[in-house]
mmCIF file of C-alpha atoms in Angstrom:
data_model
loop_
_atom_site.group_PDB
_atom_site.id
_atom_site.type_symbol
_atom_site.label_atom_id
_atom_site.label_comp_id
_atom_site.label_asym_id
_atom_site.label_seq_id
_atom_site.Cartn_x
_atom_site.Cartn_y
_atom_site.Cartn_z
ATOM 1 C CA UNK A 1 151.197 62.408 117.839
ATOM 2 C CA UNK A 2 147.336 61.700 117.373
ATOM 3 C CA UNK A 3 147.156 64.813 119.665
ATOM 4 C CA UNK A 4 148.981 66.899 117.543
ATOM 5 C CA UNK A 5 147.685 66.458 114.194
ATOM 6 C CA UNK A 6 143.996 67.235 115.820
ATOM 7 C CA UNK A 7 145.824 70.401 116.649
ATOM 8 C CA UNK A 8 147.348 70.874 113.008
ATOM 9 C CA UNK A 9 143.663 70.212 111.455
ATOM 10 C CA UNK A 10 141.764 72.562 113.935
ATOM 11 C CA UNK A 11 144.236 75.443 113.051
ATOM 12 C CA UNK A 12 143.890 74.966 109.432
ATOM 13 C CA UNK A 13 140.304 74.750 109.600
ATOM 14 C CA UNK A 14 140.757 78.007 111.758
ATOM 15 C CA UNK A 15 142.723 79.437 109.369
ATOM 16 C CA UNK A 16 140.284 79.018 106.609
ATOM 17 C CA UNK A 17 137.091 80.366 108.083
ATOM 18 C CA UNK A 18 139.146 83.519 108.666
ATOM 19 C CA UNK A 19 139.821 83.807 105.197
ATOM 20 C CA UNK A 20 136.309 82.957 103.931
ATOM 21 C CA UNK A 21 134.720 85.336 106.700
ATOM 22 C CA UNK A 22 137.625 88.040 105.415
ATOM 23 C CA UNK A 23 136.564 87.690 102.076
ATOM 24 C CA UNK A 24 132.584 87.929 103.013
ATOM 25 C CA UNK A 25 133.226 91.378 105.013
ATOM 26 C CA UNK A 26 134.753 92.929 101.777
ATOM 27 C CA UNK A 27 132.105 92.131 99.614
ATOM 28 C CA UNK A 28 129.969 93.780 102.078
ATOM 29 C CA UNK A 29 128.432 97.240 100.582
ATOM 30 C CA UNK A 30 129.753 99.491 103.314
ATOM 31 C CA UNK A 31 133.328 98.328 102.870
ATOM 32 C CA UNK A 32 133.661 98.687 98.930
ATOM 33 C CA UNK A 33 135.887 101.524 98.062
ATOM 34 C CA UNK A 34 135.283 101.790 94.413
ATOM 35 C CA UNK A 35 132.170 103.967 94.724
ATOM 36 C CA UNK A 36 131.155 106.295 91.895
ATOM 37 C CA UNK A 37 130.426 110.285 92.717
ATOM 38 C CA UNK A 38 127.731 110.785 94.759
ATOM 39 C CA UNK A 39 125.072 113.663 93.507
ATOM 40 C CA UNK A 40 123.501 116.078 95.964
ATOM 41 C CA UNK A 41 119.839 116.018 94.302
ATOM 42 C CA UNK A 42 116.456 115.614 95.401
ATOM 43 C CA UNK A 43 115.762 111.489 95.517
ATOM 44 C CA UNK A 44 114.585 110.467 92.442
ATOM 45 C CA UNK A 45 114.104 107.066 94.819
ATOM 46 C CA UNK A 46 111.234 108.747 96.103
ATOM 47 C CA UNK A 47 109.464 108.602 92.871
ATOM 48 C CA UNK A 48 106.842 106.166 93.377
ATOM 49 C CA UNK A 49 104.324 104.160 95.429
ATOM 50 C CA UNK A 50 104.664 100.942 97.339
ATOM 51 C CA UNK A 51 105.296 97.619 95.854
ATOM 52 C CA UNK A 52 106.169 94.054 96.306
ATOM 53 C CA UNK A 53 109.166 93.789 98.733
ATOM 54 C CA UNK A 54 112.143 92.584 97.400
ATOM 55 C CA UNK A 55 115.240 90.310 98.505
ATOM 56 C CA UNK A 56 118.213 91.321 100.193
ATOM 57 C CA UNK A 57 121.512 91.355 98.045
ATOM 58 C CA UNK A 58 122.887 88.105 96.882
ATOM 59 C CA UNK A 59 124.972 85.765 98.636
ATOM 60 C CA UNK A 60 127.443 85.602 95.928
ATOM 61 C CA UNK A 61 129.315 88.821 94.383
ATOM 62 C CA UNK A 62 130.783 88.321 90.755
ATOM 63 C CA UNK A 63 134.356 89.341 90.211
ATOM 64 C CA UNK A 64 134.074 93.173 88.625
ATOM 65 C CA UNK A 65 135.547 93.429 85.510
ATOM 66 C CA UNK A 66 138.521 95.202 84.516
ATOM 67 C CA UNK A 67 138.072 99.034 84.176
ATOM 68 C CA UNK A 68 140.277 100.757 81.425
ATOM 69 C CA UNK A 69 143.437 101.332 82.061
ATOM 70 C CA UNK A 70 144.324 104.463 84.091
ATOM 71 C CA UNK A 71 147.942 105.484 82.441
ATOM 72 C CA UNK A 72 145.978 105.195 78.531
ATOM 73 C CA UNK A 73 142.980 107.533 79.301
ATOM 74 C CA UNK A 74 145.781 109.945 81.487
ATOM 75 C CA UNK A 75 147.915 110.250 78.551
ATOM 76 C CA UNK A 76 144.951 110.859 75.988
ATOM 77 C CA UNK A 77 143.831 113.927 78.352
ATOM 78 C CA UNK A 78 147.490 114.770 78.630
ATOM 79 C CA UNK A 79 147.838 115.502 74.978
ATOM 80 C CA UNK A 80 144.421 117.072 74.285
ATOM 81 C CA UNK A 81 143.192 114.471 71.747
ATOM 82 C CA UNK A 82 139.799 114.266 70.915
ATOM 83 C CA UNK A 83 138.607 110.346 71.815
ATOM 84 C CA UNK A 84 136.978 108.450 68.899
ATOM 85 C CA UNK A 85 133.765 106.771 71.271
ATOM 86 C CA UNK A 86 132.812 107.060 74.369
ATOM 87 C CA UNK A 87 134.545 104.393 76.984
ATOM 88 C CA UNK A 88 131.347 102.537 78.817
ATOM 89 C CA UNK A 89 132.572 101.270 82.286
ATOM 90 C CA UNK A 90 130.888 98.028 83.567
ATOM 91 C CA UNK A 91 131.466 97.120 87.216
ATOM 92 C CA UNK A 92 129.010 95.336 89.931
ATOM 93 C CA UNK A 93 127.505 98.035 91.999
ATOM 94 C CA UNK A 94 125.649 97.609 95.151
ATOM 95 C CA UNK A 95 121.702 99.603 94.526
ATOM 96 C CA UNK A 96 119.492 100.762 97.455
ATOM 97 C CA UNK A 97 115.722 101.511 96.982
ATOM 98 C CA UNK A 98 113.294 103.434 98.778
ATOM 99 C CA UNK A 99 112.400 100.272 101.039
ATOM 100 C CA UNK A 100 115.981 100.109 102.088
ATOM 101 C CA UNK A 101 116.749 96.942 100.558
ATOM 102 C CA UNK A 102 120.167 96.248 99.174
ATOM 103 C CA UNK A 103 120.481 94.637 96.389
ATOM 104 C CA UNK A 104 123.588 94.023 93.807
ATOM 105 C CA UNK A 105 123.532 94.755 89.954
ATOM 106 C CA UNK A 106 126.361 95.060 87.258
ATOM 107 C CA UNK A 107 125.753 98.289 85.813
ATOM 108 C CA UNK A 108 127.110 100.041 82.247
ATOM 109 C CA UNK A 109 127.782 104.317 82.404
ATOM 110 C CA UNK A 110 129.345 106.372 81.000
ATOM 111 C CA UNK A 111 132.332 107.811 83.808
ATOM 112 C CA UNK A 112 133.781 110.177 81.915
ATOM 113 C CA UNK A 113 131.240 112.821 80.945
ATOM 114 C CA UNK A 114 130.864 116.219 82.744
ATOM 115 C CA UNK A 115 127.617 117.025 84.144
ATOM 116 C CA UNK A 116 127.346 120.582 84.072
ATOM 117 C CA UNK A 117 124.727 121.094 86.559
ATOM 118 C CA UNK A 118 126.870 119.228 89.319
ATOM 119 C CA UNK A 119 129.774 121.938 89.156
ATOM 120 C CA UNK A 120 131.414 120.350 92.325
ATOM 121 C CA UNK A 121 131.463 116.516 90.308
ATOM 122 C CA UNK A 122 133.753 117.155 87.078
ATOM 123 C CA UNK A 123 133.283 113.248 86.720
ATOM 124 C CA UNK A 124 129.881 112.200 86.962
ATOM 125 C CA UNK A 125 128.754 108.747 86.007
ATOM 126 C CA UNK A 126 126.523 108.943 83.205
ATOM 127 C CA UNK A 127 123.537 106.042 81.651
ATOM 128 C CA UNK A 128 125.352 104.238 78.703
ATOM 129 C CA UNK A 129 121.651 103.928 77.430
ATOM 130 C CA UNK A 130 121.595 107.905 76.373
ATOM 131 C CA UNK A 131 122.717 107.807 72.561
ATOM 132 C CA UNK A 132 126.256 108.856 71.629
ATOM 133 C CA UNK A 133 125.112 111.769 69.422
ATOM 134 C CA UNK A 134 123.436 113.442 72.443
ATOM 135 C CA UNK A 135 127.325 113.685 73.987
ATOM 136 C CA UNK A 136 130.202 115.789 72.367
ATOM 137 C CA UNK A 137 134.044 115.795 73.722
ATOM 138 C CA UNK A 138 136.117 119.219 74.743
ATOM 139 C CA UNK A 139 139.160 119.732 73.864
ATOM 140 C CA UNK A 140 140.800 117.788 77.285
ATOM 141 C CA UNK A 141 139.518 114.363 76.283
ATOM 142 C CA UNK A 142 136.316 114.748 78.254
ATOM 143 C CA UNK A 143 132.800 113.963 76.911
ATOM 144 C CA UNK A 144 130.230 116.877 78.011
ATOM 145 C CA UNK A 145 126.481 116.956 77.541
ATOM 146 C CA UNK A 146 125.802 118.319 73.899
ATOM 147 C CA UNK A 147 124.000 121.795 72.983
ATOM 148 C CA UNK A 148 121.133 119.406 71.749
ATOM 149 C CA UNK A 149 120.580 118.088 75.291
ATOM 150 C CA UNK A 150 120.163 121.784 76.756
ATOM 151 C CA UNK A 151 117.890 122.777 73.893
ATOM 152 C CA UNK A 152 115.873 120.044 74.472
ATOM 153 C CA UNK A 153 115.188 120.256 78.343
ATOM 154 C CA UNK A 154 114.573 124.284 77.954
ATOM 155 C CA UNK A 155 111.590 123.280 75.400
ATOM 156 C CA UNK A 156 109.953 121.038 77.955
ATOM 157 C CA UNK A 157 110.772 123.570 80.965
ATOM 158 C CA UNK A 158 108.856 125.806 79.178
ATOM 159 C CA UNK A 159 106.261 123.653 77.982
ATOM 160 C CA UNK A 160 106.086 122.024 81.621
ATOM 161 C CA UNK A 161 106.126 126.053 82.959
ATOM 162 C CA UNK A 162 103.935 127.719 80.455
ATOM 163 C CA UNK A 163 106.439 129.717 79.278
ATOM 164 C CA UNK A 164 110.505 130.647 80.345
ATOM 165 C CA UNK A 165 110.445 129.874 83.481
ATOM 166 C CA UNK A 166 112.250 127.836 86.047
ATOM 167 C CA UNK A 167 115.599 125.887 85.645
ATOM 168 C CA UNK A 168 116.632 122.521 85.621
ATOM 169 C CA UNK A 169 118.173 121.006 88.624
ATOM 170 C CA UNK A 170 119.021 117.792 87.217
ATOM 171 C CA UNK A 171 119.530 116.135 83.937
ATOM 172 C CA UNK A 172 118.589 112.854 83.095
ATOM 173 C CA UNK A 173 121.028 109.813 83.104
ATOM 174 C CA UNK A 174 123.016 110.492 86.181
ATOM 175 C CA UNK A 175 123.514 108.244 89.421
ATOM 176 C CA UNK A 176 121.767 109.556 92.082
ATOM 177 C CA UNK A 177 123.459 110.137 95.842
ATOM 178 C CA UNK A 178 124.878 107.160 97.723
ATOM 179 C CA UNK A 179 122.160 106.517 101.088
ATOM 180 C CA UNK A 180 122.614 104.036 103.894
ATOM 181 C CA UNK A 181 119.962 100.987 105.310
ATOM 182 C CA UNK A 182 120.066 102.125 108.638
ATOM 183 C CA UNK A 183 122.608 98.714 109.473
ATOM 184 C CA UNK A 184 125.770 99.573 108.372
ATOM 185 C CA UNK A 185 125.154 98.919 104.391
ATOM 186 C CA UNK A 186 125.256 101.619 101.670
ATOM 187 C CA UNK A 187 124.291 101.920 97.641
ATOM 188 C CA UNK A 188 123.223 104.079 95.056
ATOM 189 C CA UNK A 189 119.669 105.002 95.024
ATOM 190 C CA UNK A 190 120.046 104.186 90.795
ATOM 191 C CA UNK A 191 120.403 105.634 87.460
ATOM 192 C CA UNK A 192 118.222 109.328 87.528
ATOM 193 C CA UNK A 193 115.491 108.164 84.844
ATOM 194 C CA UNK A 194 113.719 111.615 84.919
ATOM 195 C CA UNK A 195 114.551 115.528 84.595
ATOM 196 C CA UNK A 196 114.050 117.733 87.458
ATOM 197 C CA UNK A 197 112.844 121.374 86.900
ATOM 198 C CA UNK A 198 112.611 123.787 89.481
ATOM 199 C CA UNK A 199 110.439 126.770 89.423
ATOM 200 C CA UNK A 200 108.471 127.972 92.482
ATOM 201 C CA UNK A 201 105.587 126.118 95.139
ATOM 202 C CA UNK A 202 102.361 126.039 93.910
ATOM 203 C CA UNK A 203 103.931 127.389 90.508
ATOM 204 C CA UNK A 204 101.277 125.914 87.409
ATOM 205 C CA UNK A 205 102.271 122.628 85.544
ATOM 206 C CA UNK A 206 100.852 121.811 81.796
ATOM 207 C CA UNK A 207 101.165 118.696 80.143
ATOM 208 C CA UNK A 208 104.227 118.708 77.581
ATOM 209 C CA UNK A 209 102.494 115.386 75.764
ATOM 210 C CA UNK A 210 98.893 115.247 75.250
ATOM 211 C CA UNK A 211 97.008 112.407 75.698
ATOM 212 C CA UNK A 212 94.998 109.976 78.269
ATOM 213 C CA UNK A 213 95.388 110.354 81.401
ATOM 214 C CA UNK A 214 96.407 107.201 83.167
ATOM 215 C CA UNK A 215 97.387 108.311 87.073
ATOM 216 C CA UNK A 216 96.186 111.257 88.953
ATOM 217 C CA UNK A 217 97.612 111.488 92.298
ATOM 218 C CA UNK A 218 99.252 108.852 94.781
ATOM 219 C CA UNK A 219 101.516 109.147 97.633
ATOM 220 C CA UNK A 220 104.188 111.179 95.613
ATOM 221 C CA UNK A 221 102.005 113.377 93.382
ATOM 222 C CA UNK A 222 102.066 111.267 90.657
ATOM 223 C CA UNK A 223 100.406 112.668 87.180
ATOM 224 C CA UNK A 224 100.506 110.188 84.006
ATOM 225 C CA UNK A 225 100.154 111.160 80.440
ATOM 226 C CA UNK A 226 100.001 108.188 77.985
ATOM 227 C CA UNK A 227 100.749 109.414 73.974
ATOM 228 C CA UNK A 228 99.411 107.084 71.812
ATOM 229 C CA UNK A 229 101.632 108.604 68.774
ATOM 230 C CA UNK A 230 105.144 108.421 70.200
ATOM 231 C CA UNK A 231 103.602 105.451 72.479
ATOM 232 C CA UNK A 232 105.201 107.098 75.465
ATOM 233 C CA UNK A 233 104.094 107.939 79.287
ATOM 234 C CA UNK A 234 104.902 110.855 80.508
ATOM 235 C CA UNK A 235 104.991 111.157 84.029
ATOM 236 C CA UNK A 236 105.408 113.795 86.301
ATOM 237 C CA UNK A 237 105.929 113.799 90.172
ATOM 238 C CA UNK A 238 105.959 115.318 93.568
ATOM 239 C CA UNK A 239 102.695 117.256 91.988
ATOM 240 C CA UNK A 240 100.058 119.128 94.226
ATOM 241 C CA UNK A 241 96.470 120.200 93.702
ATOM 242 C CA UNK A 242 96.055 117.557 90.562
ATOM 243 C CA UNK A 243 93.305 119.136 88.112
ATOM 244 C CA UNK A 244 92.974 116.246 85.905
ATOM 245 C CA UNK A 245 91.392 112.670 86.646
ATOM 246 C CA UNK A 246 92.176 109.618 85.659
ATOM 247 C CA UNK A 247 90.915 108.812 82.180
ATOM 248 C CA UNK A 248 90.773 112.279 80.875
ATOM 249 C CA UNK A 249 91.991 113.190 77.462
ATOM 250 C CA UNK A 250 93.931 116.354 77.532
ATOM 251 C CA UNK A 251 95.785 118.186 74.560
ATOM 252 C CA UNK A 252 99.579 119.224 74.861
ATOM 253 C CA UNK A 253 99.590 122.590 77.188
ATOM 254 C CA UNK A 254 96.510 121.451 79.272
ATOM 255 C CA UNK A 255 96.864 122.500 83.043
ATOM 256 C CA UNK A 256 97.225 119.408 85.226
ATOM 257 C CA UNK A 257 98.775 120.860 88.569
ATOM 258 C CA UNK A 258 100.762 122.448 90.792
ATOM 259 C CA UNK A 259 104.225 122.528 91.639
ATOM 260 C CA UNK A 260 104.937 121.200 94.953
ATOM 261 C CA UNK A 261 106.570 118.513 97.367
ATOM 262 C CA UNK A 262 104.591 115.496 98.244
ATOM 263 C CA UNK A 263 106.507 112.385 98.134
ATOM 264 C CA UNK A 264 109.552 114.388 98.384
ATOM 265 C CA UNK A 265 112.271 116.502 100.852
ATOM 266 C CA UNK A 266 112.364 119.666 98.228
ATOM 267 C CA UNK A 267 109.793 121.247 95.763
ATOM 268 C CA UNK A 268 110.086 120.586 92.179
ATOM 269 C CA UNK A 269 108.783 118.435 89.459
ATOM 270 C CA UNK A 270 110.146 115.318 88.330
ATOM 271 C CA UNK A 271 109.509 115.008 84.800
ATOM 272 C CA UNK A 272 109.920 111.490 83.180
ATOM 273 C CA UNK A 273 109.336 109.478 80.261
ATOM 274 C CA UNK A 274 108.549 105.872 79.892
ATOM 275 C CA UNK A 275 108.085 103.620 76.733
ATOM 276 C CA UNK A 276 104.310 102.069 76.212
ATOM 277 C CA UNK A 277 101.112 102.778 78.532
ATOM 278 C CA UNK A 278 102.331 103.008 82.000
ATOM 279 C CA UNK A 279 99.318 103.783 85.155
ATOM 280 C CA UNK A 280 102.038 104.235 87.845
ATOM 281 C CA UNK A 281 105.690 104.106 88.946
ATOM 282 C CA UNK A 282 107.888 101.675 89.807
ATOM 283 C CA UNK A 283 109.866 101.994 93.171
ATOM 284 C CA UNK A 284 112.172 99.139 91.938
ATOM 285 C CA UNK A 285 112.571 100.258 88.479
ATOM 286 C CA UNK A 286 115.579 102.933 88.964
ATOM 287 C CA UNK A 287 117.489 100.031 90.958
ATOM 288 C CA UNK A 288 116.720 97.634 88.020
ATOM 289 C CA UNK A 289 118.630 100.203 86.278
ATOM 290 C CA UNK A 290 115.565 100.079 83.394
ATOM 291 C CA UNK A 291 115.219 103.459 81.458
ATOM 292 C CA UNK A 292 114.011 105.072 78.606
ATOM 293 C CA UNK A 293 116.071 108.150 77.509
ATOM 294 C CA UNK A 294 113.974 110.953 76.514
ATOM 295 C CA UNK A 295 115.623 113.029 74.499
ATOM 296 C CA UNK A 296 115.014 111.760 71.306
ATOM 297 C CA UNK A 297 111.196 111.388 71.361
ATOM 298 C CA UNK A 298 111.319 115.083 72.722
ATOM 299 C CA UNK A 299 113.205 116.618 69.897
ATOM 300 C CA UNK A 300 110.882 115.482 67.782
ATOM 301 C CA UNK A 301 107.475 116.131 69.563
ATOM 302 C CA UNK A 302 108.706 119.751 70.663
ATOM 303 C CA UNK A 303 110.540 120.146 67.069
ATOM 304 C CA UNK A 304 113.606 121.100 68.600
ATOM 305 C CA UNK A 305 115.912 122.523 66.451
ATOM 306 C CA UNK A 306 119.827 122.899 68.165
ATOM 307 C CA UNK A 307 120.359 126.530 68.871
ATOM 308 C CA UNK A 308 124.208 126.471 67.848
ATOM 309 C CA UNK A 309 125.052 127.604 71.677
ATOM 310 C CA UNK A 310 128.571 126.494 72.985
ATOM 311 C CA UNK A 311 128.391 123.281 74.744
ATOM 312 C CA UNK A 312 128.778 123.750 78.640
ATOM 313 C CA UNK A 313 132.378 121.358 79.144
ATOM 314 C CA UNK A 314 134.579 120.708 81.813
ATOM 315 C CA UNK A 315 137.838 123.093 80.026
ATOM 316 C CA UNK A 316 135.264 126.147 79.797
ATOM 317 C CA UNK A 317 134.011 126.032 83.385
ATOM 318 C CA UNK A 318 137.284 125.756 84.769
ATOM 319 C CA UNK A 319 138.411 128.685 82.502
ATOM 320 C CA UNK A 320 135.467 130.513 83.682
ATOM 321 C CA UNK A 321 136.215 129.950 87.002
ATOM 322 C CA UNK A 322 139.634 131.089 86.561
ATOM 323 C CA UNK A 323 138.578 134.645 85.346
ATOM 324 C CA UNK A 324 136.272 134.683 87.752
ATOM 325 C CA UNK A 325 138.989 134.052 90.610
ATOM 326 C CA UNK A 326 141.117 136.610 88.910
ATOM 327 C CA UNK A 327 138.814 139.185 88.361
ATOM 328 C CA UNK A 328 137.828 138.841 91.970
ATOM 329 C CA UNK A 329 141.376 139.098 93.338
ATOM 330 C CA UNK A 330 141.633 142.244 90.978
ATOM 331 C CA UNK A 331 138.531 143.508 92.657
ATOM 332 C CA UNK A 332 139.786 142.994 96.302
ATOM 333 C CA UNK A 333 143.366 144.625 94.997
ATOM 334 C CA UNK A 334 141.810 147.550 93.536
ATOM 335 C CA UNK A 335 139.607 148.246 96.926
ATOM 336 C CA UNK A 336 142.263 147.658 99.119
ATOM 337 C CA UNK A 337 144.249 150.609 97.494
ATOM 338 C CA UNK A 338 141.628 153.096 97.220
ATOM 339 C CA UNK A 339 140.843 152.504 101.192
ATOM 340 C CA UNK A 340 144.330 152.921 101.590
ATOM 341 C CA UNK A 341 144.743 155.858 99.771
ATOM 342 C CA UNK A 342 141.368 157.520 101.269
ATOM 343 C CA UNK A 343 142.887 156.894 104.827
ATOM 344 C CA UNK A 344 145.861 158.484 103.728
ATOM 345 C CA UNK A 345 144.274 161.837 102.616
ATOM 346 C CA UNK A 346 142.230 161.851 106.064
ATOM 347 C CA UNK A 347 145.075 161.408 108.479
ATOM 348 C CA UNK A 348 145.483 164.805 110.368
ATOM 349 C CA UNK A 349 148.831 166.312 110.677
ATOM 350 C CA UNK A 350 151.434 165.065 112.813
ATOM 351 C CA UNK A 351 152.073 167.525 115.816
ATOM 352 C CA UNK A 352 155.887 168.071 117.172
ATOM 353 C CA UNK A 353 155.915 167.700 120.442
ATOM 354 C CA UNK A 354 158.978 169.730 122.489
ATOM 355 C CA UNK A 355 159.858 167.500 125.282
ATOM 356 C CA UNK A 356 163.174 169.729 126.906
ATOM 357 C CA UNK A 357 162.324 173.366 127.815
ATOM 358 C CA UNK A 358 164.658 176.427 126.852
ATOM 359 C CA UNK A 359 167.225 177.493 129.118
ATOM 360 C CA UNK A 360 167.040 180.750 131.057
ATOM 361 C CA UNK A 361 169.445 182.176 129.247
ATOM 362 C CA UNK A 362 167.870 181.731 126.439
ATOM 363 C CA UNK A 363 164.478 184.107 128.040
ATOM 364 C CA UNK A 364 161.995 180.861 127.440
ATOM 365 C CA UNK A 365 162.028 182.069 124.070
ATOM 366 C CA UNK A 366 159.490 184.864 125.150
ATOM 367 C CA UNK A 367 162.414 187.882 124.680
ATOM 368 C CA UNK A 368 165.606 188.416 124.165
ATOM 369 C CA UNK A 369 167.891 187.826 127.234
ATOM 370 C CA UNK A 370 168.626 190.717 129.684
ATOM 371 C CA UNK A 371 171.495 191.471 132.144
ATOM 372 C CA UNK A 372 170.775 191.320 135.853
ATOM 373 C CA UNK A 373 171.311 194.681 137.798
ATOM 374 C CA UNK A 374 174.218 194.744 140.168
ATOM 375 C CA UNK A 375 173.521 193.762 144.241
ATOM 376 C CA UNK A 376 173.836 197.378 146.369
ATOM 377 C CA UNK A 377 174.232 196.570 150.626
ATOM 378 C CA UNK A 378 172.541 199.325 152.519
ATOM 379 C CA UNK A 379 175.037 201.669 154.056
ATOM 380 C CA UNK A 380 176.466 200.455 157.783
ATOM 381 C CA UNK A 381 174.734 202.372 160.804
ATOM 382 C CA UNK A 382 176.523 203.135 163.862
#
């Protein structure tokens, strides 16, 4: 008896380290299936130099709140009603920074705006920290970026450019891709604080803010502008061939550098803002999931006014890409028959061949058919 309740007691103590070790394994990173989009852009993680090391993730992962309800937002699509607010999603989100440490944050965005400049990613979480008014909803339900927004980013491309130049690669407020720690854990490399433009290596950079000068090169190109009148930093990265030095005032428009790719896989220029005097980056600070939108202190400084331009949504790229896909298979129609209809007029004549030849009676069908003479014998000799 003694024997067999030892037995009992080791097989429920079994029993439960399965369960606890079960439950461990799916709070692990790598085995999480609720991830958001991933973004193919340069990594914004690569925006800054070396700091303190950091912990790994915490022991202990808090139960994710409840998302909103699938069926409601389906239906709301479904019959093309406007929404009255944006719906902010909060969930607990593993984060990976440049270092390759894990850690675990709950995080508030936006998961229902289009990004237009990730065509592929029709849902692309967005920063709840970017104010409402610089969002506006189609005509499906879903929020897009506003006209504003675009305005706003072409004025600093072409401040940033010295004139219209360039493009932008990536807006800010988006979650950048989804990397791996080299052991078997993943996360999100954090919230996109800055705006990438892209215009060509070595292309010229001017300051969009004037003002002092607090950073002039580090391991990822790093130029920052502190603005005493918007109190604002303005940083830009991945530079080459800095002209300015540290503690230099500059005016708005002053040449600082050149585009390039230090601190990063790709050449552009990472373009971001940050609230107060700032002398460098923060490797952590994506992950923290700290930012500072930028789109209202640049309206003003740039005195943006919106350009009344349709906003780029979700409905009018996939219309777009409709007529595109028709106009396309109307192209490949129309070429098909003329090709047809050019081999038809080159084709050369079909020739009748006569496989059975004319009878002899018939004179091989050279003349018409004569009698054969009558067969004389010589006369007989005696």
């Amino acid at each position: 008896m003694k024997k067999r309740m030892t037995a009992a007691l080791a097989a429920a103590s079994l029993l439960l380290a399965i369960g606890a070790l079960a439950e461990d394994n799916a709070a692990l990173p790598g085995t999480r299936a609720d991830a958001v989009v991933a973004v193919n852009t340069p990594a914004a993680v690569a925006e800054a130099q070396p700091a303190a090391q950091e912990t790994e993730a915490p022991a202990e992962v808090p139960a994710e709140p409840a998302a909103a309800p699938e069926e409601e937002a389906a239906e709301v699509v479904a019959a093309g009603q406007p929404r009255s607010a944006l719906e902010i999603t909060e969930e607990y989100r593993w984060f990976i920074s440049q270092y390759n440490h894990i850690r675990g944050r709950t995080v508030r965005y936006y998961d229902d705006v289009y990004a237009y400049n990730h065509g592929e990613y029709v849902l692309t979480p967005f920063d709840s920290n970017v104010p409402e008014e610089y969002l506006t909803v189609d005509e499906s339900g879903t929020y897009a970026i506003a006209p504003i927004v675009l305005d706003i980013t072409d004025a600093m491309r072409i401040a940033l450019y010295g004139g219209d130049h360039g493009e932008v690669s990536m807006l800010y407020g988006q979650y950048c891709e989804r990397r791996g720690d080299g052991h078997g854990r993943t996360g999100f490399t954090g919230v996109h604080e800055g705006i990438d433009f892209t215009n060509a290596p070595e292309a010229a950079l001017f300051a969009i803010l004037g003002g002092e000068v607090t950073r002039a090169g580090d391991s990822n190109g790093t130029v920052a502008v502190y603005n005493a009148e918007y109190d604002v930093t303005v940083l830009y990265l991945h530079c080459e061939k800095i002209e300015v030095r540290r503690g230099d005032m500059i005016e708005a428009g002053a040449y600082i550098a050149q585009e390039g790719k230090k601190g990063s896989d790709g050449t552009y220029t990472h373009v971001e803002m940050r609230v107060g005097r700032h002398t460098t980056s923060n490797p952590y600070r994506n992950t923290i999931l700290e930012s500072d939108c930028p789109y209202p202190v640049m309206q003003a400084a740039l005195n943006v006014v919106e350009s009344g331009r349709q906003p780029v949504t979700a409905a009018a790229v996939m219309e777009a890409q409709r007529m595109r896909e028709e106009a396309e298979a109307a192209a490949r129609a129309q070429a098909e028959a003329e090709a047809a209809k050019q081999e038809e007029e080159n084709a050369e004549p079909e020739i009748e061949l006569i496989d059975v030849l004319p009878s002899a009676s018939e004179g091989y069908g050279f003349a018409e058919p004569t009698a054969a003479p009558e067969a004389t014998l010589p006369p007989a000799t005696k």
